[in-house]
PDB file of C-alpha atoms in Angstrom:
ATOM      1  CA  UNK A 276      29.594   3.760  20.215  1.00 91.00           C
ATOM      2  CA  UNK A 277      26.375   5.496  21.040  1.00 95.00           C
ATOM      3  CA  UNK A 278      23.358   5.744  18.633  1.00 97.00           C
ATOM      4  CA  UNK A 279      20.659   8.294  18.883  1.00 96.00           C
ATOM      5  CA  UNK A 280      17.410   8.107  16.643  1.00 97.00           C
ATOM      6  CA  UNK A 281      14.990  11.079  16.186  1.00 97.00           C
ATOM      7  CA  UNK A 282      11.875  10.730  14.246  1.00 98.00           C
ATOM      8  CA  UNK A 283       9.748  13.542  13.163  1.00 97.00           C
ATOM      9  CA  UNK A 284       6.520  13.438  11.202  1.00 97.00           C
ATOM     10  CA  UNK A 285       6.340  16.475   8.750  1.00 97.00           C
ATOM     11  CA  UNK A 286       3.609  17.637   6.591  1.00 96.00           C
ATOM     12  CA  UNK A 287       5.571  18.139   3.516  1.00 96.00           C
ATOM     13  CA  UNK A 288       7.109  16.093   0.747  1.00 95.00           C
ATOM     14  CA  UNK A 289      10.139  13.942   1.103  1.00 96.00           C
ATOM     15  CA  UNK A 290      11.988  16.333  -1.464  1.00 95.00           C
ATOM     16  CA  UNK A 291      11.172  19.399   0.524  1.00 96.00           C
ATOM     17  CA  UNK A 292      12.463  17.754   3.607  1.00 97.00           C
ATOM     18  CA  UNK A 293      15.524  16.247   1.852  1.00 97.00           C
ATOM     19  CA  UNK A 294      16.528  19.809   0.589  1.00 97.00           C
ATOM     20  CA  UNK A 295      16.050  21.570   3.730  1.00 97.00           C
ATOM     21  CA  UNK A 296      18.099  19.058   5.616  1.00 97.00           C
ATOM     22  CA  UNK A 297      20.995  19.505   3.439  1.00 97.00           C
ATOM     23  CA  UNK A 298      20.882  23.303   3.318  1.00 97.00           C
ATOM     24  CA  UNK A 299      23.854  24.903   4.963  1.00 97.00           C
ATOM     25  CA  UNK A 300      21.450  28.022   5.627  1.00 96.00           C
ATOM     26  CA  UNK A 301      18.903  25.888   7.380  1.00 96.00           C
ATOM     27  CA  UNK A 302      21.597  24.135   9.484  1.00 95.00           C
ATOM     28  CA  UNK A 303      22.937  27.514  10.633  1.00 94.00           C
ATOM     29  CA  UNK A 304      19.476  28.756  11.562  1.00 94.00           C
ATOM     30  CA  UNK A 305      18.778  25.713  13.558  1.00 94.00           C
ATOM     31  CA  UNK A 306      22.214  25.922  15.293  1.00 92.00           C
ATOM     32  CA  UNK A 307      21.984  29.488  16.104  1.00 88.00           C
ATOM     33  CA  UNK A 308      21.984  28.805  19.845  1.00 88.00           C
ATOM     34  CA  UNK A 309      25.436  27.476  19.487  1.00 89.00           C
ATOM     35  CA  UNK A 310      26.590  30.273  17.433  1.00 91.00           C
ATOM     36  CA  UNK A 311      27.493  27.797  14.599  1.00 93.00           C
ATOM     37  CA  UNK A 312      29.186  29.108  11.549  1.00 95.00           C
ATOM     38  CA  UNK A 313      31.009  27.684   8.459  1.00 95.00           C
ATOM     39  CA  UNK A 314      34.684  28.287   8.587  1.00 96.00           C
ATOM     40  CA  UNK A 315      35.591  26.194   5.389  1.00 96.00           C
ATOM     41  CA  UNK A 316      33.757  24.531   2.640  1.00 94.00           C
ATOM     42  CA  UNK A 317      30.447  25.309   1.127  1.00 94.00           C
ATOM     43  CA  UNK A 318      28.891  28.133   3.157  1.00 94.00           C
ATOM     44  CA  UNK A 319      25.374  28.540   1.727  1.00 95.00           C
ATOM     45  CA  UNK A 320      22.971  26.467  -0.435  1.00 96.00           C
ATOM     46  CA  UNK A 321      22.488  22.693  -0.589  1.00 97.00           C
ATOM     47  CA  UNK A 322      25.265  20.258   0.119  1.00 97.00           C
ATOM     48  CA  UNK A 323      26.059  17.742  -2.585  1.00 98.00           C
ATOM     49  CA  UNK A 324      27.950  14.401  -2.666  1.00 98.00           C
ATOM     50  CA  UNK A 325      31.573  14.999  -1.712  1.00 97.00           C
ATOM     51  CA  UNK A 326      30.878  18.502  -0.099  1.00 98.00           C
ATOM     52  CA  UNK A 327      33.035  18.998   3.080  1.00 97.00           C
ATOM     53  CA  UNK A 328      32.045  21.661   5.421  1.00 97.00           C
ATOM     54  CA  UNK A 329      34.026  22.765   8.648  1.00 97.00           C
ATOM     55  CA  UNK A 330      31.557  24.087  11.309  1.00 97.00           C
ATOM     56  CA  UNK A 331      32.570  26.121  14.428  1.00 95.00           C
ATOM     57  CA  UNK A 332      30.201  26.363  17.387  1.00 93.00           C
ATOM     58  CA  UNK A 333      30.022  26.654  20.925  1.00 92.00           C
ATOM     59  CA  UNK A 334      28.985  23.260  22.686  1.00 87.00           C
ATOM     60  CA  UNK A 335      28.914  22.561  26.293  1.00 83.00           C
ATOM     61  CA  UNK A 336      30.747  25.811  27.034  1.00 83.00           C
ATOM     62  CA  UNK A 337      33.640  25.182  24.663  1.00 88.00           C
ATOM     63  CA  UNK A 338      34.289  26.245  20.973  1.00 93.00           C
ATOM     64  CA  UNK A 339      34.669  23.256  18.866  1.00 92.00           C
ATOM     65  CA  UNK A 340      35.397  22.691  15.100  1.00 96.00           C
ATOM     66  CA  UNK A 341      34.008  19.666  13.238  1.00 96.00           C
ATOM     67  CA  UNK A 342      34.549  18.904   9.587  1.00 98.00           C
ATOM     68  CA  UNK A 343      31.874  16.495   7.857  1.00 97.00           C
ATOM     69  CA  UNK A 344      31.540  15.137   4.431  1.00 98.00           C
ATOM     70  CA  UNK A 345      28.374  14.070   2.508  1.00 98.00           C
ATOM     71  CA  UNK A 346      29.560  10.645   1.656  1.00 98.00           C
ATOM     72  CA  UNK A 347      26.147   9.056   0.404  1.00 98.00           C
ATOM     73  CA  UNK A 348      23.519  11.156  -1.340  1.00 98.00           C
ATOM     74  CA  UNK A 349      20.272   9.217  -2.592  1.00 98.00           C
ATOM     75  CA  UNK A 350      17.630  11.872  -3.381  1.00 97.00           C
ATOM     76  CA  UNK A 351      15.036  12.334  -2.017  1.00 96.00           C
ATOM     77  CA  UNK A 352      15.297   9.319   0.482  1.00 97.00           C
ATOM     78  CA  UNK A 353      18.610   9.393   2.225  1.00 98.00           C
ATOM     79  CA  UNK A 354      21.998  11.138   2.960  1.00 98.00           C
ATOM     80  CA  UNK A 355      24.711  10.475   5.127  1.00 98.00           C
ATOM     81  CA  UNK A 356      27.479  12.841   6.489  1.00 98.00           C
ATOM     82  CA  UNK A 357      30.500  11.690   8.343  1.00 98.00           C
ATOM     83  CA  UNK A 358      32.969  13.444  10.493  1.00 98.00           C
ATOM     84  CA  UNK A 359      36.442  13.943   8.877  1.00 98.00           C
ATOM     85  CA  UNK A 360      38.018  15.896  11.671  1.00 97.00           C
ATOM     86  CA  UNK A 361      36.652  16.952  15.006  1.00 95.00           C
ATOM     87  CA  UNK A 362      36.396  16.389  18.726  1.00 94.00           C
ATOM     88  CA  UNK A 363      34.776  12.818  18.421  1.00 95.00           C
ATOM     89  CA  UNK A 364      36.527   9.553  17.916  1.00 94.00           C
ATOM     90  CA  UNK A 365      33.700   8.743  15.280  1.00 97.00           C
ATOM     91  CA  UNK A 366      30.694  10.606  14.211  1.00 97.00           C
ATOM     92  CA  UNK A 367      28.269   9.489  11.457  1.00 98.00           C
ATOM     93  CA  UNK A 368      24.705  11.008  10.912  1.00 98.00           C
ATOM     94  CA  UNK A 369      22.188   9.319   8.695  1.00 98.00           C
ATOM     95  CA  UNK A 370      19.305  11.245   7.325  1.00 98.00           C
ATOM     96  CA  UNK A 371      16.099   9.323   6.167  1.00 98.00           C
ATOM     97  CA  UNK A 372      12.953  10.745   4.455  1.00 98.00           C
ATOM     98  CA  UNK A 373      10.146   8.204   4.125  1.00 97.00           C
ATOM     99  CA  UNK A 374       7.014   9.033   2.271  1.00 96.00           C
ATOM    100  CA  UNK A 375       3.814   8.873   4.409  1.00 92.00           C
ATOM    101  CA  UNK A 376       0.983   9.545   1.580  1.00 90.00           C
ATOM    102  CA  UNK A 377       1.924  13.285   0.888  1.00 87.00           C
ATOM    103  CA  UNK A 378       3.893  13.649   4.248  1.00 95.00           C
ATOM    104  CA  UNK A 379       7.184  12.433   5.238  1.00 97.00           C
ATOM    105  CA  UNK A 380       8.637  10.691   8.152  1.00 98.00           C
ATOM    106  CA  UNK A 381      12.158  12.217   8.722  1.00 98.00           C
ATOM    107  CA  UNK A 382      14.548   9.997  10.854  1.00 98.00           C
ATOM    108  CA  UNK A 383      17.883  11.116  12.152  1.00 98.00           C
ATOM    109  CA  UNK A 384      20.320   8.554  13.229  1.00 98.00           C
ATOM    110  CA  UNK A 385      23.432   9.834  14.924  1.00 98.00           C
ATOM    111  CA  UNK A 386      26.241   7.228  15.828  1.00 98.00           C
ATOM    112  CA  UNK A 387      29.217   8.748  17.434  1.00 96.00           C
ATOM    113  CA  UNK A 388      32.060   7.645  19.845  1.00 96.00           C
ATOM    114  CA  UNK A 389      33.776   9.884  22.264  1.00 93.00           C
ATOM    115  CA  UNK A 390      37.643   9.676  22.508  1.00 91.00           C
ATOM    116  CA  UNK A 391      39.403   8.731  25.886  1.00 87.00           C
ATOM    117  CA  UNK A 392      38.312   5.086  26.307  1.00 88.00           C
ATOM    118  CA  UNK A 393      36.173   4.416  29.483  1.00 90.00           C
ATOM    119  CA  UNK A 394      35.830   8.120  30.409  1.00 91.00           C
ATOM    120  CA  UNK A 395      34.725   8.780  26.835  1.00 89.00           C
ATOM    121  CA  UNK A 396      32.122   5.987  27.180  1.00 91.00           C
ATOM    122  CA  UNK A 397      30.687   7.632  30.208  1.00 92.00           C
ATOM    123  CA  UNK A 398      30.704  11.129  28.679  1.00 91.00           C
ATOM    124  CA  UNK A 399      28.756   9.707  25.798  1.00 92.00           C
ATOM    125  CA  UNK A 400      26.003   8.530  27.987  1.00 93.00           C
ATOM    126  CA  UNK A 401      25.997  11.282  30.617  1.00 94.00           C
ATOM    127  CA  UNK A 402      26.881  14.548  28.696  1.00 93.00           C
ATOM    128  CA  UNK A 403      27.068  14.189  25.047  1.00 94.00           C
ATOM    129  CA  UNK A 404      23.985  12.015  24.281  1.00 96.00           C
ATOM    130  CA  UNK A 405      21.529  14.430  26.025  1.00 96.00           C
ATOM    131  CA  UNK A 406      23.125  17.292  24.428  1.00 94.00           C
ATOM    132  CA  UNK A 407      23.212  15.851  20.825  1.00 95.00           C
ATOM    133  CA  UNK A 408      19.666  14.613  21.368  1.00 96.00           C
ATOM    134  CA  UNK A 409      18.488  18.423  22.180  1.00 95.00           C
ATOM    135  CA  UNK A 410      20.616  19.630  19.330  1.00 95.00           C
ATOM    136  CA  UNK A 411      18.895  17.171  16.790  1.00 96.00           C
ATOM    137  CA  UNK A 412      15.422  17.930  18.232  1.00 96.00           C
ATOM    138  CA  UNK A 413      16.077  21.677  17.712  1.00 95.00           C
ATOM    139  CA  UNK A 414      17.239  21.108  14.284  1.00 96.00           C
ATOM    140  CA  UNK A 415      14.147  18.795  13.483  1.00 97.00           C
ATOM    141  CA  UNK A 416      11.831  21.313  14.836  1.00 96.00           C
ATOM    142  CA  UNK A 417      13.109  24.277  12.664  1.00 96.00           C
ATOM    143  CA  UNK A 418      13.269  22.025   9.628  1.00 97.00           C
ATOM    144  CA  UNK A 419       9.556  20.884  10.207  1.00 97.00           C
ATOM    145  CA  UNK A 420       8.449  24.477  10.503  1.00 96.00           C
ATOM    146  CA  UNK A 421      10.220  25.574   7.442  1.00 97.00           C
ATOM    147  CA  UNK A 422       8.983  22.505   5.422  1.00 96.00           C
ATOM    148  CA  UNK A 423       5.419  22.944   6.474  1.00 95.00           C
ATOM    149  CA  UNK A 424       5.462  26.419   5.263  1.00 93.00           C
ATOM    150  CA  UNK A 425       6.608  25.251   1.734  1.00 78.00           C
ATOM    151  CA  UNK A 426       4.120  25.169  -0.955  1.00 72.00           C
ATOM    152  CA  UNK A 427       3.057  21.523  -1.711  1.00 62.00           C
ATOM    153  CA  UNK A 428       4.369  21.896  -5.214  1.00 54.00           C
ATOM    154  CA  UNK A 429       7.614  23.317  -4.510  1.00 52.00           C
ATOM    155  CA  UNK A 430      10.379  21.304  -6.039  1.00 50.00           C
ATOM    156  CA  UNK A 431      13.478  22.908  -4.334  1.00 50.00           C
ATOM    157  CA  UNK A 432      14.324  25.760  -2.030  1.00 57.00           C
TER     158      UNK A 432
END
């Protein structure tokens, strides 16, 4: 297992950040470099508890499909999605939103395991971790930009 943690300070409320982070539309915008699209499940709007989405995108030169499901939803502080089907042996993504006065500390924790035993272990560290870190940082940058453009009194998207 490999664990990545990305923390981003955002000048917006936890509710705004929480809603943007579970927006299918924002995910697609942040993943545009990999040509991600929804091929099954909710294809727009905010993901809710139990929603499952199958994403397809090009990563590391190959087209991949990954189905994930929202398994925990605790607005506006936390949600977790887990891979149901896809290229990893295991993948779980925790999304945390901690209030910092009127702002938010957003933390993404991605825990994953590549298949193929020792070869997978090596791939996790040399190839997958750097790629997924860049992917999460791009997502966080887009989310931060969008959140900081929202009016402070905005309740939802």
